[in-house]
XYZ file of N, CA and C in Angstrom:
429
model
N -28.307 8.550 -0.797
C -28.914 7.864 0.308
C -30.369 8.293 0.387
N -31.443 6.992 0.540
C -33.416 7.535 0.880
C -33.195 7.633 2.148
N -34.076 8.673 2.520
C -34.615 8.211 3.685
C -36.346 7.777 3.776
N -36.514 6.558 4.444
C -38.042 6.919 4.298
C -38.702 7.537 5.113
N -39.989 8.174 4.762
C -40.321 9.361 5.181
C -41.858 8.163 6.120
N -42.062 8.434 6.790
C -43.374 7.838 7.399
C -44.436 8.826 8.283
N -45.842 8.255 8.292
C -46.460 9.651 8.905
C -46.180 9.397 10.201
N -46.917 10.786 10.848
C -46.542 10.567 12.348
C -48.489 10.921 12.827
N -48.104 9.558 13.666
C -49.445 9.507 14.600
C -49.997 10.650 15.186
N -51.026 11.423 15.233
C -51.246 12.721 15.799
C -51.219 12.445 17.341
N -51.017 11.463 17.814
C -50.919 11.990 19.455
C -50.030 11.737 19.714
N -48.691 11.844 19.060
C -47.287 11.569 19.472
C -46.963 12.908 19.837
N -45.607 13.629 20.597
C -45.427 14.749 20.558
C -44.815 14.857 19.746
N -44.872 16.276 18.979
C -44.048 16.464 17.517
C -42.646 16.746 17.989
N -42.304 17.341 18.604
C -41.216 17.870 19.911
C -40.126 16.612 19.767
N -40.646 15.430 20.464
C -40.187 14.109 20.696
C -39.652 13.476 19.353
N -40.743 13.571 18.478
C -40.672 12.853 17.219
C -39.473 13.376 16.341
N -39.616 14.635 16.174
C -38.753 15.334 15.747
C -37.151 15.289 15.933
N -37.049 15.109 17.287
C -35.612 15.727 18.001
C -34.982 13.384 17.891
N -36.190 12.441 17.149
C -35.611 11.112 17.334
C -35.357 11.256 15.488
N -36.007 11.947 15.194
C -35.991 12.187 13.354
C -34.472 12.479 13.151
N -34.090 13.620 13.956
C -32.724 14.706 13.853
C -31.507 13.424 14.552
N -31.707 12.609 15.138
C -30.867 11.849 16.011
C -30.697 10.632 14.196
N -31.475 10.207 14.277
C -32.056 8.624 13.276
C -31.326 9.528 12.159
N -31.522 10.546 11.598
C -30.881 11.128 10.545
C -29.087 11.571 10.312
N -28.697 11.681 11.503
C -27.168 11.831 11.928
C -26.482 10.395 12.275
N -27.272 9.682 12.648
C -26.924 8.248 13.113
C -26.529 7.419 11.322
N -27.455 8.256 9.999
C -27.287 7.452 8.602
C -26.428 8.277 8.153
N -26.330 9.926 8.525
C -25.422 10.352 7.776
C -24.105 10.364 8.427
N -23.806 9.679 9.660
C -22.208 9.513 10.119
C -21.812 7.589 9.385
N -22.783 6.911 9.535
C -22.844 5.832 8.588
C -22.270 5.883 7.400
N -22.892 6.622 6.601
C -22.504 7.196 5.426
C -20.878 7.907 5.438
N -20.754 8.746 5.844
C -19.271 9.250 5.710
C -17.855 7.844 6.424
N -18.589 7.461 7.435
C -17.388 6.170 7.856
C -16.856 4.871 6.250
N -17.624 5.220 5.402
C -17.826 4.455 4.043
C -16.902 5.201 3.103
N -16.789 6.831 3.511
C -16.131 7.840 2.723
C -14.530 7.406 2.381
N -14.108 7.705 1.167
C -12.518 7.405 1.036
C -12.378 8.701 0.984
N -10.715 8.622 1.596
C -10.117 10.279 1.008
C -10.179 10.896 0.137
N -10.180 10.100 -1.095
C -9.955 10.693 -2.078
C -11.059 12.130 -2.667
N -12.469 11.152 -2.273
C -13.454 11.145 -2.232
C -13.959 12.708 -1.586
N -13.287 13.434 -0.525
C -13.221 14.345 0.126
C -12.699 15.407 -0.858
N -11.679 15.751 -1.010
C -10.959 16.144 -2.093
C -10.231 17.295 -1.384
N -10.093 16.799 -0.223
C -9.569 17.798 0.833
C -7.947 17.304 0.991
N -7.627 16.112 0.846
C -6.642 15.502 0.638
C -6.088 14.732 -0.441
N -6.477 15.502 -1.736
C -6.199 14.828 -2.961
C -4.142 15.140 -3.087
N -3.909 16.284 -2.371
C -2.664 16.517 -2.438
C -1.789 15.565 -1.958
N -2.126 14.621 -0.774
C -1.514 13.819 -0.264
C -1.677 12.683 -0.785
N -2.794 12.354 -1.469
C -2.992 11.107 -2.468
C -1.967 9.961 -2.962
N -1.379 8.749 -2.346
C -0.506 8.313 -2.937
C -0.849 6.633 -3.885
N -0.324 6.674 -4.658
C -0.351 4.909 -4.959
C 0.655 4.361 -4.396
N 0.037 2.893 -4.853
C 1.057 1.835 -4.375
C 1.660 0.810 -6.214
N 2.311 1.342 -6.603
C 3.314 0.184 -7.601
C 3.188 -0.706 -6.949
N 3.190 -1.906 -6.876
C 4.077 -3.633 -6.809
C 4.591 -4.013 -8.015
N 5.620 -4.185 -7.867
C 6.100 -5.395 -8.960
C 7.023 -6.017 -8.332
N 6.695 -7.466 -8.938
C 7.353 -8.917 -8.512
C 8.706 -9.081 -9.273
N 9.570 -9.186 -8.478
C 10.661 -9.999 -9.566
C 10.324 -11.646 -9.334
N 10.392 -12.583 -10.134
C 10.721 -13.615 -9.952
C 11.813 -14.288 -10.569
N 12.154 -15.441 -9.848
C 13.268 -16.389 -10.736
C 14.610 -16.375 -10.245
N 14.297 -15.467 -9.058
C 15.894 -15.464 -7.960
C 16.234 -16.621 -7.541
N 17.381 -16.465 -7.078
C 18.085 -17.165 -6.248
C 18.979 -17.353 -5.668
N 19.714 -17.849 -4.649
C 20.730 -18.181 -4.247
C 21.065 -19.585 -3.721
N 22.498 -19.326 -3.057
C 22.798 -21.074 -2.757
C 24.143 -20.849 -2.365
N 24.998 -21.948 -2.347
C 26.217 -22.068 -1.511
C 27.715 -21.155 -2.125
N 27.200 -20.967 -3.756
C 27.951 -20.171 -3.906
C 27.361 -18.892 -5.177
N 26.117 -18.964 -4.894
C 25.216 -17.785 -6.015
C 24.527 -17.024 -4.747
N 24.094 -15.814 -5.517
C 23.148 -14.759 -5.056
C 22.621 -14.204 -5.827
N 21.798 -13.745 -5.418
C 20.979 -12.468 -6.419
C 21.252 -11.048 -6.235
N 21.000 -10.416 -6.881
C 20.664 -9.012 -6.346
C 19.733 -7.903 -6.954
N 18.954 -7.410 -6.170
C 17.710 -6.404 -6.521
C 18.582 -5.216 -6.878
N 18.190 -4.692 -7.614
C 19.119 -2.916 -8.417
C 18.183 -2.319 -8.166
N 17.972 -1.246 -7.136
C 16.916 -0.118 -7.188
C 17.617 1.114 -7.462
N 17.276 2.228 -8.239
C 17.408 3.273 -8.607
C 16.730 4.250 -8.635
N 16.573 5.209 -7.979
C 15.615 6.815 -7.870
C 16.531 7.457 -8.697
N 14.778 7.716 -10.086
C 15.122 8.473 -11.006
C 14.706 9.697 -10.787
N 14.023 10.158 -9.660
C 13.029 11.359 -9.249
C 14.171 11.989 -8.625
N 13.557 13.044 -8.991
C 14.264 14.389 -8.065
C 13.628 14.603 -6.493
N 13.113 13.855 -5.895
C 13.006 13.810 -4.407
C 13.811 12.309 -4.353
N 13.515 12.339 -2.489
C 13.520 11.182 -2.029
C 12.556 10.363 -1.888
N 13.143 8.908 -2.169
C 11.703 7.531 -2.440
C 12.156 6.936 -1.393
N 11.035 6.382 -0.302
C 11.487 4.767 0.208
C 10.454 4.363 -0.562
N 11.402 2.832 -0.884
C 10.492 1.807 -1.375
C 10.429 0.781 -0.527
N 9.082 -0.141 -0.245
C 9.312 -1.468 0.602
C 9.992 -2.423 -0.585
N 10.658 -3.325 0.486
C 11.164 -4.301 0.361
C 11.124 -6.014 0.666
N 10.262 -6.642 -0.132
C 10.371 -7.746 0.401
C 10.468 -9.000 0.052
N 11.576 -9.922 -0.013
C 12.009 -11.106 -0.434
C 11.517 -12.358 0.261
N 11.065 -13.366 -0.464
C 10.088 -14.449 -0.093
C 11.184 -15.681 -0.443
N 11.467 -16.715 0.020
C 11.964 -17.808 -0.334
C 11.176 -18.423 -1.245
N 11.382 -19.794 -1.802
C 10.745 -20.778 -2.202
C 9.585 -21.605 -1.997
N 9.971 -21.330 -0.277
C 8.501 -22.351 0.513
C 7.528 -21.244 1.491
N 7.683 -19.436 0.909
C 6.949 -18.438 1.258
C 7.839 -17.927 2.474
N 8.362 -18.259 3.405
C 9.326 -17.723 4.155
C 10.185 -16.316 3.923
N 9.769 -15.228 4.776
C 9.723 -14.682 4.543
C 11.543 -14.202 4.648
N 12.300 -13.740 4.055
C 14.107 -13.498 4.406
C 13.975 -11.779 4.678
N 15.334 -12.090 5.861
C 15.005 -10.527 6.624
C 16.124 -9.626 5.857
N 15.281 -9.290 4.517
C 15.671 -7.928 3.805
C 14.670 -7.021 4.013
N 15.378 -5.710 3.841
C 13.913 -4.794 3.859
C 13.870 -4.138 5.216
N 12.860 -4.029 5.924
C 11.502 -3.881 4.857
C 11.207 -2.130 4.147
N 12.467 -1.763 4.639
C 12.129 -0.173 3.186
C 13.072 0.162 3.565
N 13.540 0.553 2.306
C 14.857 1.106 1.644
C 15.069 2.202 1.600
N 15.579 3.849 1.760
C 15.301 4.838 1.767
C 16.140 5.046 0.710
N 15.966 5.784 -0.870
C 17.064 6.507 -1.632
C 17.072 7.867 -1.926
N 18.074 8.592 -1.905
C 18.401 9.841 -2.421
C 17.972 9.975 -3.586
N 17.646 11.381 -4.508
C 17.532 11.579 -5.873
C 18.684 10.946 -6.529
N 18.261 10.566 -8.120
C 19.241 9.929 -8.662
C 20.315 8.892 -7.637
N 19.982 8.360 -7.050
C 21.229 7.706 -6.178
C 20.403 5.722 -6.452
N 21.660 5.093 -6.539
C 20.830 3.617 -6.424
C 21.341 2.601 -5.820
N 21.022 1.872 -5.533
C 21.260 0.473 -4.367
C 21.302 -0.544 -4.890
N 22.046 -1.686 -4.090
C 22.278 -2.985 -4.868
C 21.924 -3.309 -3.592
N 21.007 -4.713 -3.441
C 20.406 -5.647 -2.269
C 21.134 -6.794 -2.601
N 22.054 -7.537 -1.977
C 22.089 -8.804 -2.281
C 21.535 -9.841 -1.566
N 20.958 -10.730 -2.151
C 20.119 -11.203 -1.234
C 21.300 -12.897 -1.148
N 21.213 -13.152 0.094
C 21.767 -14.187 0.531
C 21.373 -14.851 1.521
N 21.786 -16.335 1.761
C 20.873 -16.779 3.381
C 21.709 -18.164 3.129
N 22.116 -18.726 4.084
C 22.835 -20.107 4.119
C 21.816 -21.248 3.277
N 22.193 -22.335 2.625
C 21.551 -22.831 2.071
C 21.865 -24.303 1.494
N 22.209 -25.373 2.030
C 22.714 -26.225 0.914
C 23.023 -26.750 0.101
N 21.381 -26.089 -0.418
C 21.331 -26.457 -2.075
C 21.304 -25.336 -2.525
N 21.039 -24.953 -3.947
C 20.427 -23.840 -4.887
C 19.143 -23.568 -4.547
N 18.448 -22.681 -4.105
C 17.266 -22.314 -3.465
C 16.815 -20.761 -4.527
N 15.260 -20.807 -4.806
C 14.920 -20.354 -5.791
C 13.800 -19.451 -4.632
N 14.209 -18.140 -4.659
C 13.152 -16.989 -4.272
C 13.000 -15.487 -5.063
N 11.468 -14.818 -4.884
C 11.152 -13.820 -5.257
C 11.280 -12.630 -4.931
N 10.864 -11.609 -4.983
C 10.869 -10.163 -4.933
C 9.690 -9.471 -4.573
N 9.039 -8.546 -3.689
C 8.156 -7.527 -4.004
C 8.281 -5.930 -3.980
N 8.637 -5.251 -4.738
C 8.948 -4.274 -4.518
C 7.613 -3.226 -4.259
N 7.295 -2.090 -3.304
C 6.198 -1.423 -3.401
C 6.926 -0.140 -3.480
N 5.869 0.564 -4.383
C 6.693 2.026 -4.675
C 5.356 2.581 -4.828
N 5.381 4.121 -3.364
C 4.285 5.006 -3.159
C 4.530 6.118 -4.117
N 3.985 6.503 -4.967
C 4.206 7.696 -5.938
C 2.983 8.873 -5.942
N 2.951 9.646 -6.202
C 1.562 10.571 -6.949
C 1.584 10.654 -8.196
N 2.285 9.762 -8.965
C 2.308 9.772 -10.227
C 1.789 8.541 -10.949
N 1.633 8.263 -11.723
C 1.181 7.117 -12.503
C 2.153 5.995 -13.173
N 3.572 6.976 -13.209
C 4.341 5.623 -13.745
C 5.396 5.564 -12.676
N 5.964 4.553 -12.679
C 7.405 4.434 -11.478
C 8.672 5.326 -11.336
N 8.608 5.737 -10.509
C 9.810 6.868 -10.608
C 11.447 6.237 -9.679
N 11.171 4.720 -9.231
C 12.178 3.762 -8.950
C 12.337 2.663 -9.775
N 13.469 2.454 -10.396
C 13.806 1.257 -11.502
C 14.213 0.492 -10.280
N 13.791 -1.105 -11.005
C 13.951 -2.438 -9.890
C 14.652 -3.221 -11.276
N 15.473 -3.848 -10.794
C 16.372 -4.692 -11.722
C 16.890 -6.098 -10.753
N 16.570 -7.199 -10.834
C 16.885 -8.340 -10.534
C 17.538 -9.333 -11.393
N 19.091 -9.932 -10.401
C 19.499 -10.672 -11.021
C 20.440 -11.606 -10.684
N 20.780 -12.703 -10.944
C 21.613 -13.868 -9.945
C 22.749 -13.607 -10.303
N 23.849 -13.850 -9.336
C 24.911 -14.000 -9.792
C 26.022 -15.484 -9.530
């Protein structure tokens, strides 16, 4: 960050000038930090998490099919993952919205909703990790 520097008129008080310098200067450097990310701090790199998404698509259900999401925690803690299933015409279906699993332990979602016809919806799964690869397997599939 500049600051620009400008002269000061000799019949100003320096006193005055000064104590609006020290104000104008805290006013850019609280500016500045509201811009700051955590990460960025490095005071909270421990808590640092991502966000995975991945989409299933190509679900569905209907009058006599369903789908179902397979989640599995392969980690030795506990994961919630969000959960969230979209219909065909974006509507949102009330699965979800986070799943809590045990280590090694896994879940079957079936997703269902009255329907007349065969009706075709998606998946979003979000998985918070500190790691880089997924430590919850997502498996989708109609039945």
């Amino acid at each position: 960050m500049k600051f620009a520097i400008m002269e000061i008129p000799q019949m100003l008080d320096r006193s005055v000038f000064t104590a609006s310098k020290v104000v104008f200067a805290l006013a850019l450097w609280s500016a500045g930090l509201s811009g700051q990310t955590l990460q960025n701090t490095g005071a909270t790199a421990a808590v640092e998490a991502r966000a995975l998404v991945r989409l299933i698509p190509a679900l569905g259900y209907g009058q006599n099919s369903w789908s179902i999401l397979r989640l599995a925690n392969r980690s030795a803690s506990v994961k919630t993952v969000g959960v969230e299933v979209f219909r065909q015409n974006g509507e949102r279906l009330p699965i979800g919205p986070e799943v809590r699993l045990n280590p090694n332990d896994s879940i079957d979602l079936r997703i269902e909703a009255p329907a007349n016809n065969e009706e075709t919806c998606w998946a979003a799964i979000t998985e918070y990790s500190n790691t880089t690869s997924p430590e919850v397997s997502v498996r989708g599939f109609v039945e």
